[in-house]
């Protein structure tokens, strides 16, 4: 019964939202947040070679490019929020949002994190907002999003990703366990841990589209913008990697989460994703 209700909701959302996504964009310079360091992030990645025959479910990664002065982004953001929170849930679908310098060049989320966002814009050759990418491969319009997600959910992932986190004495501790389920060429694979803020709210709209709430915004990619190369990981036993970075004062610690994914940097395919289930 629950599955049936979700299917109905999915169909309704896919029909109703697209009409909101194709209006013009204007610009309006907003305010840039500050970036003072308030603590540390400690990331531990435990990569294990655990060949087994048990079934592991695919978790799909949705990456979205948006801007505070992009009118179509209003409907797109709400639609993606409904997919991640209501239709699929984090056991099946996770989202990471990147902000752009177009159409509004002074988007405060973009200006606070230009190197990260510029890197992602270049990597995917994004030219307009909103642009939504499924598992690094598909760029469907809103009406086809559900279908593309469902198709990717049927693929068999070569990895299992388990993520946990906790705050201790003002520092953010993230533990990632990756189980490699079969022998696979790791040469071009990168692991990225995206620290996201699940909800950011402004008192006044920072751009011209009227939005004050933004969801699943990428704040940092660990251990670096390009991620962690798996090329040198030994496919036997356990490989443990420890990474340390800064926690910024402007982030709401009670809204932080982390989305971890493994991606082939040549094909851009995301083989598996995972997040902290809260």
PDB file of C-alpha atoms in Angstrom:
ATOM      1  CA  UNK A   1       0.000   0.000   0.000  1.00  0.00           C
ATOM      2  CA  UNK A   2       2.861   2.365   0.888  1.00  0.00           C
ATOM      3  CA  UNK A   3       4.615   1.598  -2.397  1.00  0.00           C
ATOM      4  CA  UNK A   4       1.395   2.277  -4.311  1.00  0.00           C
ATOM      5  CA  UNK A   5       0.932   5.635  -2.560  1.00  0.00           C
ATOM      6  CA  UNK A   6       4.482   6.615  -3.390  1.00  0.00           C
ATOM      7  CA  UNK A   7       3.954   5.713  -7.044  1.00  0.00           C
ATOM      8  CA  UNK A   8       0.827   7.883  -7.190  1.00  0.00           C
ATOM      9  CA  UNK A   9       2.636  10.774  -5.522  1.00  0.00           C
ATOM     10  CA  UNK A  10       5.549  10.418  -7.928  1.00  0.00           C
ATOM     11  CA  UNK A  11       3.265  10.580 -10.971  1.00  0.00           C
ATOM     12  CA  UNK A  12       1.410  13.615  -9.632  1.00  0.00           C
ATOM     13  CA  UNK A  13       4.613  15.500  -8.854  1.00  0.00           C
ATOM     14  CA  UNK A  14       6.115  14.742 -12.247  1.00  0.00           C
ATOM     15  CA  UNK A  15       3.003  16.083 -13.973  1.00  0.00           C
ATOM     16  CA  UNK A  16       2.493  19.223 -11.866  1.00  0.00           C
ATOM     17  CA  UNK A  17       5.969  20.634 -11.342  1.00  0.00           C
ATOM     18  CA  UNK A  18       7.483  20.948 -14.874  1.00  0.00           C
ATOM     19  CA  UNK A  19       5.289  23.902 -15.804  1.00  0.00           C
ATOM     20  CA  UNK A  20       7.104  25.977 -13.180  1.00  0.00           C
ATOM     21  CA  UNK A  21      10.525  25.388 -14.678  1.00  0.00           C
ATOM     22  CA  UNK A  22      10.588  27.317 -17.932  1.00  0.00           C
ATOM     23  CA  UNK A  23      10.220  31.014 -17.121  1.00  0.00           C
ATOM     24  CA  UNK A  24      12.873  33.706 -17.559  1.00  0.00           C
ATOM     25  CA  UNK A  25      15.654  34.549 -15.060  1.00  0.00           C
ATOM     26  CA  UNK A  26      16.708  37.945 -13.677  1.00  0.00           C
ATOM     27  CA  UNK A  27      19.587  38.982 -11.431  1.00  0.00           C
ATOM     28  CA  UNK A  28      19.723  40.712  -8.070  1.00  0.00           C
ATOM     29  CA  UNK A  29      22.990  40.852  -6.079  1.00  0.00           C
ATOM     30  CA  UNK A  30      22.630  39.178  -2.650  1.00  0.00           C
ATOM     31  CA  UNK A  31      24.913  39.137   0.408  1.00  0.00           C
ATOM     32  CA  UNK A  32      28.021  36.949   0.729  1.00  0.00           C
ATOM     33  CA  UNK A  33      28.241  34.874   3.960  1.00  0.00           C
ATOM     34  CA  UNK A  34      31.466  34.819   6.003  1.00  0.00           C
ATOM     35  CA  UNK A  35      33.793  31.816   6.254  1.00  0.00           C
ATOM     36  CA  UNK A  36      35.460  31.789   9.682  1.00  0.00           C
ATOM     37  CA  UNK A  37      36.794  28.451  10.971  1.00  0.00           C
ATOM     38  CA  UNK A  38      34.955  27.106  14.026  1.00  0.00           C
ATOM     39  CA  UNK A  39      36.204  23.530  14.297  1.00  0.00           C
ATOM     40  CA  UNK A  40      37.510  20.497  12.454  1.00  0.00           C
ATOM     41  CA  UNK A  41      36.122  17.760  10.225  1.00  0.00           C
ATOM     42  CA  UNK A  42      37.632  14.300  10.654  1.00  0.00           C
ATOM     43  CA  UNK A  43      36.882  11.834   7.871  1.00  0.00           C
ATOM     44  CA  UNK A  44      37.838   8.164   8.148  1.00  0.00           C
ATOM     45  CA  UNK A  45      37.424   5.974   5.061  1.00  0.00           C
ATOM     46  CA  UNK A  46      37.650   2.218   5.537  1.00  0.00           C
ATOM     47  CA  UNK A  47      37.803   0.445   2.165  1.00  0.00           C
ATOM     48  CA  UNK A  48      37.368  -3.323   2.314  1.00  0.00           C
ATOM     49  CA  UNK A  49      37.469  -6.018  -0.318  1.00  0.00           C
ATOM     50  CA  UNK A  50      34.563  -8.260   0.687  1.00  0.00           C
ATOM     51  CA  UNK A  51      33.498 -10.467  -2.226  1.00  0.00           C
ATOM     52  CA  UNK A  52      30.024 -11.805  -1.598  1.00  0.00           C
ATOM     53  CA  UNK A  53      26.878 -12.769  -3.404  1.00  0.00           C
ATOM     54  CA  UNK A  54      24.324 -10.938  -1.268  1.00  0.00           C
ATOM     55  CA  UNK A  55      22.226  -8.288  -2.985  1.00  0.00           C
ATOM     56  CA  UNK A  56      23.119  -4.646  -2.336  1.00  0.00           C
ATOM     57  CA  UNK A  57      20.624  -1.979  -3.348  1.00  0.00           C
ATOM     58  CA  UNK A  58      21.695   0.869  -5.602  1.00  0.00           C
ATOM     59  CA  UNK A  59      21.528   4.387  -4.180  1.00  0.00           C
ATOM     60  CA  UNK A  60      21.127   7.003  -6.924  1.00  0.00           C
ATOM     61  CA  UNK A  61      22.950  10.341  -6.823  1.00  0.00           C
ATOM     62  CA  UNK A  62      21.118  13.439  -8.055  1.00  0.00           C
ATOM     63  CA  UNK A  63      23.326  16.493  -8.628  1.00  0.00           C
ATOM     64  CA  UNK A  64      21.626  19.801  -9.318  1.00  0.00           C
ATOM     65  CA  UNK A  65      22.953  23.179 -10.441  1.00  0.00           C
ATOM     66  CA  UNK A  66      20.898  26.172  -9.302  1.00  0.00           C
ATOM     67  CA  UNK A  67      21.062  29.925  -8.703  1.00  0.00           C
ATOM     68  CA  UNK A  68      19.218  32.290  -6.373  1.00  0.00           C
ATOM     69  CA  UNK A  69      18.182  34.506  -9.299  1.00  0.00           C
ATOM     70  CA  UNK A  70      16.948  31.705 -11.537  1.00  0.00           C
ATOM     71  CA  UNK A  71      13.155  31.622 -11.637  1.00  0.00           C
ATOM     72  CA  UNK A  72      12.840  28.033 -12.935  1.00  0.00           C
ATOM     73  CA  UNK A  73      15.013  26.884 -10.028  1.00  0.00           C
ATOM     74  CA  UNK A  74      12.157  27.590  -7.605  1.00  0.00           C
ATOM     75  CA  UNK A  75      10.006  24.767  -8.936  1.00  0.00           C
ATOM     76  CA  UNK A  76      13.006  22.538  -9.581  1.00  0.00           C
ATOM     77  CA  UNK A  77      14.245  22.838  -5.991  1.00  0.00           C
ATOM     78  CA  UNK A  78      10.835  21.995  -4.552  1.00  0.00           C
ATOM     79  CA  UNK A  79      10.437  19.048  -6.896  1.00  0.00           C
ATOM     80  CA  UNK A  80      13.842  17.601  -6.020  1.00  0.00           C
ATOM     81  CA  UNK A  81      13.113  18.062  -2.314  1.00  0.00           C
ATOM     82  CA  UNK A  82       9.880  16.088  -2.728  1.00  0.00           C
ATOM     83  CA  UNK A  83      11.758  13.290  -4.518  1.00  0.00           C
ATOM     84  CA  UNK A  84      14.482  12.952  -1.893  1.00  0.00           C
ATOM     85  CA  UNK A  85      12.301  13.422   1.204  1.00  0.00           C
ATOM     86  CA  UNK A  86       8.943  11.948   0.215  1.00  0.00           C
ATOM     87  CA  UNK A  87       8.970   9.842  -2.948  1.00  0.00           C
ATOM     88  CA  UNK A  88      12.196   7.833  -2.642  1.00  0.00           C
ATOM     89  CA  UNK A  89      13.915   8.633   0.641  1.00  0.00           C
ATOM     90  CA  UNK A  90      17.678   8.545   1.355  1.00  0.00           C
ATOM     91  CA  UNK A  91      17.812   4.750   1.095  1.00  0.00           C
ATOM     92  CA  UNK A  92      17.277   5.140  -2.662  1.00  0.00           C
ATOM     93  CA  UNK A  93      18.065   8.728  -3.661  1.00  0.00           C
ATOM     94  CA  UNK A  94      20.502  11.346  -2.365  1.00  0.00           C
ATOM     95  CA  UNK A  95      21.009  14.893  -3.641  1.00  0.00           C
ATOM     96  CA  UNK A  96      23.885  17.356  -3.774  1.00  0.00           C
ATOM     97  CA  UNK A  97      23.249  20.943  -4.913  1.00  0.00           C
ATOM     98  CA  UNK A  98      25.849  23.199  -6.525  1.00  0.00           C
ATOM     99  CA  UNK A  99      25.267  26.923  -7.051  1.00  0.00           C
ATOM    100  CA  UNK A 100      26.246  28.763 -10.216  1.00  0.00           C
ATOM    101  CA  UNK A 101      27.283  32.296 -11.227  1.00  0.00           C
ATOM    102  CA  UNK A 102      24.491  32.445 -13.789  1.00  0.00           C
ATOM    103  CA  UNK A 103      22.116  34.104 -14.227  1.00  0.00           C
ATOM    104  CA  UNK A 104      22.903  35.944 -10.964  1.00  0.00           C
ATOM    105  CA  UNK A 105      26.706  36.371 -10.561  1.00  0.00           C
ATOM    106  CA  UNK A 106      26.452  37.329  -6.884  1.00  0.00           C
ATOM    107  CA  UNK A 107      24.659  34.252  -5.578  1.00  0.00           C
ATOM    108  CA  UNK A 108      25.946  34.157  -1.946  1.00  0.00           C
ATOM    109  CA  UNK A 109      26.153  30.374  -1.890  1.00  0.00           C
ATOM    110  CA  UNK A 110      28.239  30.433  -5.065  1.00  0.00           C
ATOM    111  CA  UNK A 111      30.542  33.264  -3.956  1.00  0.00           C
ATOM    112  CA  UNK A 112      31.175  31.491  -0.635  1.00  0.00           C
ATOM    113  CA  UNK A 113      32.392  28.379  -2.459  1.00  0.00           C
ATOM    114  CA  UNK A 114      33.588  29.392  -5.936  1.00  0.00           C
ATOM    115  CA  UNK A 115      36.439  26.858  -6.372  1.00  0.00           C
ATOM    116  CA  UNK A 116      34.180  23.879  -5.637  1.00  0.00           C
ATOM    117  CA  UNK A 117      31.267  25.064  -7.745  1.00  0.00           C
ATOM    118  CA  UNK A 118      33.451  26.208 -10.657  1.00  0.00           C
ATOM    119  CA  UNK A 119      35.087  22.785 -10.682  1.00  0.00           C
ATOM    120  CA  UNK A 120      31.741  20.992 -10.876  1.00  0.00           C
ATOM    121  CA  UNK A 121      30.380  23.386 -13.513  1.00  0.00           C
ATOM    122  CA  UNK A 122      33.462  22.698 -15.645  1.00  0.00           C
ATOM    123  CA  UNK A 123      33.463  18.931 -15.027  1.00  0.00           C
ATOM    124  CA  UNK A 124      29.883  18.572 -16.246  1.00  0.00           C
ATOM    125  CA  UNK A 125      29.992  21.414 -18.813  1.00  0.00           C
ATOM    126  CA  UNK A 126      26.956  23.110 -17.292  1.00  0.00           C
ATOM    127  CA  UNK A 127      25.744  26.210 -19.135  1.00  0.00           C
ATOM    128  CA  UNK A 128      22.383  26.999 -17.558  1.00  0.00           C
ATOM    129  CA  UNK A 129      20.412  26.615 -14.349  1.00  0.00           C
ATOM    130  CA  UNK A 130      18.651  24.511 -13.396  1.00  0.00           C
ATOM    131  CA  UNK A 131      20.577  21.494 -14.679  1.00  0.00           C
ATOM    132  CA  UNK A 132      19.910  18.149 -13.012  1.00  0.00           C
ATOM    133  CA  UNK A 133      22.215  15.169 -13.504  1.00  0.00           C
ATOM    134  CA  UNK A 134      21.408  11.596 -12.482  1.00  0.00           C
ATOM    135  CA  UNK A 135      24.342   9.356 -11.507  1.00  0.00           C
ATOM    136  CA  UNK A 136      26.693  11.522 -13.562  1.00  0.00           C
ATOM    137  CA  UNK A 137      25.152  10.327 -16.836  1.00  0.00           C
ATOM    138  CA  UNK A 138      21.602  11.479 -17.494  1.00  0.00           C
ATOM    139  CA  UNK A 139      20.302  15.055 -17.804  1.00  0.00           C
ATOM    140  CA  UNK A 140      16.556  14.515 -17.990  1.00  0.00           C
ATOM    141  CA  UNK A 141      13.969  17.246 -17.961  1.00  0.00           C
ATOM    142  CA  UNK A 142      11.721  17.263 -14.935  1.00  0.00           C
ATOM    143  CA  UNK A 143       9.016  15.107 -16.502  1.00  0.00           C
ATOM    144  CA  UNK A 144      11.533  12.280 -17.048  1.00  0.00           C
ATOM    145  CA  UNK A 145      13.359  12.482 -13.711  1.00  0.00           C
ATOM    146  CA  UNK A 146      11.382   9.731 -12.011  1.00  0.00           C
ATOM    147  CA  UNK A 147      11.832   7.350 -14.927  1.00  0.00           C
ATOM    148  CA  UNK A 148      15.610   7.885 -15.039  1.00  0.00           C
ATOM    149  CA  UNK A 149      15.921   7.404 -11.279  1.00  0.00           C
ATOM    150  CA  UNK A 150      13.880   4.204 -11.425  1.00  0.00           C
ATOM    151  CA  UNK A 151      16.079   2.856 -14.217  1.00  0.00           C
ATOM    152  CA  UNK A 152      19.270   3.536 -12.283  1.00  0.00           C
ATOM    153  CA  UNK A 153      17.821   1.873  -9.188  1.00  0.00           C
ATOM    154  CA  UNK A 154      17.724  -1.416 -11.094  1.00  0.00           C
ATOM    155  CA  UNK A 155      21.493  -1.452 -11.712  1.00  0.00           C
ATOM    156  CA  UNK A 156      23.675  -3.706  -9.554  1.00  0.00           C
ATOM    157  CA  UNK A 157      26.279  -1.641  -7.667  1.00  0.00           C
ATOM    158  CA  UNK A 158      29.817  -3.003  -7.230  1.00  0.00           C
ATOM    159  CA  UNK A 159      30.119  -1.312  -3.835  1.00  0.00           C
ATOM    160  CA  UNK A 160      28.270  -0.950  -0.570  1.00  0.00           C
ATOM    161  CA  UNK A 161      28.701   2.438   1.142  1.00  0.00           C
ATOM    162  CA  UNK A 162      27.834   2.863   4.831  1.00  0.00           C
ATOM    163  CA  UNK A 163      28.105   6.346   6.356  1.00  0.00           C
ATOM    164  CA  UNK A 164      27.826   7.483   9.979  1.00  0.00           C
ATOM    165  CA  UNK A 165      28.591  10.812  11.626  1.00  0.00           C
ATOM    166  CA  UNK A 166      28.727  12.486  15.021  1.00  0.00           C
ATOM    167  CA  UNK A 167      29.700  15.793  16.644  1.00  0.00           C
ATOM    168  CA  UNK A 168      32.170  15.710  19.537  1.00  0.00           C
ATOM    169  CA  UNK A 169      33.464  18.864  21.248  1.00  0.00           C
ATOM    170  CA  UNK A 170      32.696  21.064  18.259  1.00  0.00           C
ATOM    171  CA  UNK A 171      34.264  18.765  15.674  1.00  0.00           C
ATOM    172  CA  UNK A 172      32.476  16.756  12.985  1.00  0.00           C
ATOM    173  CA  UNK A 173      33.478  13.088  12.741  1.00  0.00           C
ATOM    174  CA  UNK A 174      32.507  11.160   9.607  1.00  0.00           C
ATOM    175  CA  UNK A 175      33.049   7.418   9.217  1.00  0.00           C
ATOM    176  CA  UNK A 176      32.724   5.848   5.764  1.00  0.00           C
ATOM    177  CA  UNK A 177      32.881   2.109   5.179  1.00  0.00           C
ATOM    178  CA  UNK A 178      33.149   0.959   1.571  1.00  0.00           C
ATOM    179  CA  UNK A 179      32.760  -2.727   0.810  1.00  0.00           C
ATOM    180  CA  UNK A 180      33.993  -3.752  -2.635  1.00  0.00           C
ATOM    181  CA  UNK A 181      31.774  -6.683  -3.543  1.00  0.00           C
ATOM    182  CA  UNK A 182      33.792  -7.985  -6.479  1.00  0.00           C
ATOM    183  CA  UNK A 183      37.065  -7.419  -8.289  1.00  0.00           C
ATOM    184  CA  UNK A 184      36.825  -4.179 -10.263  1.00  0.00           C
ATOM    185  CA  UNK A 185      39.316  -1.881 -11.970  1.00  0.00           C
ATOM    186  CA  UNK A 186      39.772   1.041  -9.572  1.00  0.00           C
ATOM    187  CA  UNK A 187      42.141   3.015 -11.815  1.00  0.00           C
ATOM    188  CA  UNK A 188      39.747   5.830 -12.752  1.00  0.00           C
ATOM    189  CA  UNK A 189      37.530   5.714  -9.681  1.00  0.00           C
ATOM    190  CA  UNK A 190      37.296   8.553  -7.180  1.00  0.00           C
ATOM    191  CA  UNK A 191      35.514   8.653  -3.837  1.00  0.00           C
ATOM    192  CA  UNK A 192      33.960  11.980  -2.881  1.00  0.00           C
ATOM    193  CA  UNK A 193      32.507  12.877   0.502  1.00  0.00           C
ATOM    194  CA  UNK A 194      30.270  15.915   0.037  1.00  0.00           C
ATOM    195  CA  UNK A 195      29.475  17.752   3.255  1.00  0.00           C
ATOM    196  CA  UNK A 196      26.047  19.253   2.660  1.00  0.00           C
ATOM    197  CA  UNK A 197      23.779  21.586   4.571  1.00  0.00           C
ATOM    198  CA  UNK A 198      20.330  20.037   4.367  1.00  0.00           C
ATOM    199  CA  UNK A 199      18.493  23.337   4.758  1.00  0.00           C
ATOM    200  CA  UNK A 200      19.654  26.951   4.544  1.00  0.00           C
ATOM    201  CA  UNK A 201      17.167  29.736   5.188  1.00  0.00           C
ATOM    202  CA  UNK A 202      17.659  33.465   4.592  1.00  0.00           C
ATOM    203  CA  UNK A 203      15.556  36.131   6.305  1.00  0.00           C
ATOM    204  CA  UNK A 204      15.181  37.842   2.937  1.00  0.00           C
ATOM    205  CA  UNK A 205      15.481  36.367  -0.532  1.00  0.00           C
ATOM    206  CA  UNK A 206      19.165  36.665  -1.563  1.00  0.00           C
ATOM    207  CA  UNK A 207      18.279  36.760  -5.259  1.00  0.00           C
ATOM    208  CA  UNK A 208      15.534  37.819  -7.619  1.00  0.00           C
ATOM    209  CA  UNK A 209      13.521  34.578  -7.691  1.00  0.00           C
ATOM    210  CA  UNK A 210      12.071  35.071  -4.190  1.00  0.00           C
ATOM    211  CA  UNK A 211      13.480  31.861  -2.680  1.00  0.00           C
ATOM    212  CA  UNK A 212      14.584  31.967   0.935  1.00  0.00           C
ATOM    213  CA  UNK A 213      15.074  28.215   1.568  1.00  0.00           C
ATOM    214  CA  UNK A 214      17.687  26.054  -0.116  1.00  0.00           C
ATOM    215  CA  UNK A 215      18.242  22.330   0.337  1.00  0.00           C
ATOM    216  CA  UNK A 216      21.162  19.871   0.251  1.00  0.00           C
ATOM    217  CA  UNK A 217      23.721  22.561  -0.590  1.00  0.00           C
ATOM    218  CA  UNK A 218      27.312  21.315  -0.986  1.00  0.00           C
ATOM    219  CA  UNK A 219      29.624  23.072   1.463  1.00  0.00           C
ATOM    220  CA  UNK A 220      32.795  21.042   0.953  1.00  0.00           C
ATOM    221  CA  UNK A 221      34.099  17.995  -0.905  1.00  0.00           C
ATOM    222  CA  UNK A 222      36.525  15.817   1.048  1.00  0.00           C
ATOM    223  CA  UNK A 223      39.395  15.161   0.919  1.00  0.00           C
ATOM    224  CA  UNK A 224      39.660  17.693  -1.937  1.00  0.00           C
ATOM    225  CA  UNK A 225      37.488  19.014  -4.760  1.00  0.00           C
ATOM    226  CA  UNK A 226      38.385  16.105  -7.055  1.00  0.00           C
ATOM    227  CA  UNK A 227      37.815  13.532  -4.329  1.00  0.00           C
ATOM    228  CA  UNK A 228      40.007  10.623  -3.249  1.00  0.00           C
ATOM    229  CA  UNK A 229      41.633   8.424  -5.881  1.00  0.00           C
ATOM    230  CA  UNK A 230      41.039   4.712  -5.369  1.00  0.00           C
ATOM    231  CA  UNK A 231      43.759   3.740  -7.863  1.00  0.00           C
ATOM    232  CA  UNK A 232      46.220   2.749  -5.135  1.00  0.00           C
ATOM    233  CA  UNK A 233      43.741   0.873  -2.962  1.00  0.00           C
ATOM    234  CA  UNK A 234      44.716  -2.743  -2.453  1.00  0.00           C
ATOM    235  CA  UNK A 235      41.873  -5.098  -3.322  1.00  0.00           C
ATOM    236  CA  UNK A 236      42.524  -7.300  -0.330  1.00  0.00           C
ATOM    237  CA  UNK A 237      42.054  -6.803   3.372  1.00  0.00           C
ATOM    238  CA  UNK A 238      41.291  -3.346   4.736  1.00  0.00           C
ATOM    239  CA  UNK A 239      42.528   0.079   3.601  1.00  0.00           C
ATOM    240  CA  UNK A 240      42.080   2.940   6.073  1.00  0.00           C
ATOM    241  CA  UNK A 241      42.442   6.598   5.101  1.00  0.00           C
ATOM    242  CA  UNK A 242      42.189   9.533   7.535  1.00  0.00           C
ATOM    243  CA  UNK A 243      41.423  13.060   6.308  1.00  0.00           C
ATOM    244  CA  UNK A 244      41.190  16.309   8.284  1.00  0.00           C
ATOM    245  CA  UNK A 245      39.673  19.628   7.165  1.00  0.00           C
ATOM    246  CA  UNK A 246      38.061  22.800   8.510  1.00  0.00           C
ATOM    247  CA  UNK A 247      34.522  23.278   9.801  1.00  0.00           C
ATOM    248  CA  UNK A 248      33.201  26.772   9.056  1.00  0.00           C
ATOM    249  CA  UNK A 249      31.284  28.992  11.447  1.00  0.00           C
ATOM    250  CA  UNK A 250      28.645  29.943   8.855  1.00  0.00           C
ATOM    251  CA  UNK A 251      27.423  26.331   8.619  1.00  0.00           C
ATOM    252  CA  UNK A 252      24.562  25.154  10.828  1.00  0.00           C
ATOM    253  CA  UNK A 253      25.998  22.053  12.469  1.00  0.00           C
ATOM    254  CA  UNK A 254      22.554  20.635  13.248  1.00  0.00           C
ATOM    255  CA  UNK A 255      21.758  20.712   9.513  1.00  0.00           C
ATOM    256  CA  UNK A 256      24.933  19.039   8.255  1.00  0.00           C
ATOM    257  CA  UNK A 257      25.008  15.654   6.572  1.00  0.00           C
ATOM    258  CA  UNK A 258      27.405  13.938   4.205  1.00  0.00           C
ATOM    259  CA  UNK A 259      26.795  12.289   0.833  1.00  0.00           C
ATOM    260  CA  UNK A 260      29.478   9.835  -0.267  1.00  0.00           C
ATOM    261  CA  UNK A 261      29.754   8.526  -3.813  1.00  0.00           C
ATOM    262  CA  UNK A 262      32.169   6.633  -6.047  1.00  0.00           C
ATOM    263  CA  UNK A 263      32.486   7.946  -9.591  1.00  0.00           C
ATOM    264  CA  UNK A 264      34.399   7.000 -12.719  1.00  0.00           C
ATOM    265  CA  UNK A 265      36.062  10.269 -13.708  1.00  0.00           C
ATOM    266  CA  UNK A 266      36.313   9.277 -17.376  1.00  0.00           C
ATOM    267  CA  UNK A 267      32.774   8.049 -18.025  1.00  0.00           C
ATOM    268  CA  UNK A 268      31.360  10.230 -15.188  1.00  0.00           C
ATOM    269  CA  UNK A 269      29.146   7.325 -14.070  1.00  0.00           C
ATOM    270  CA  UNK A 270      28.387   7.228 -10.348  1.00  0.00           C
ATOM    271  CA  UNK A 271      28.627   3.570  -9.382  1.00  0.00           C
ATOM    272  CA  UNK A 272      27.211   3.902  -5.878  1.00  0.00           C
ATOM    273  CA  UNK A 273      26.248   6.523  -3.314  1.00  0.00           C
ATOM    274  CA  UNK A 274      25.313   6.647   0.343  1.00  0.00           C
ATOM    275  CA  UNK A 275      24.511   9.016   3.176  1.00  0.00           C
ATOM    276  CA  UNK A 276      23.856   9.131   6.896  1.00  0.00           C
ATOM    277  CA  UNK A 277      20.353   7.792   7.473  1.00  0.00           C
ATOM    278  CA  UNK A 278      18.721  10.096  10.038  1.00  0.00           C
TER     279      UNK A 278
END
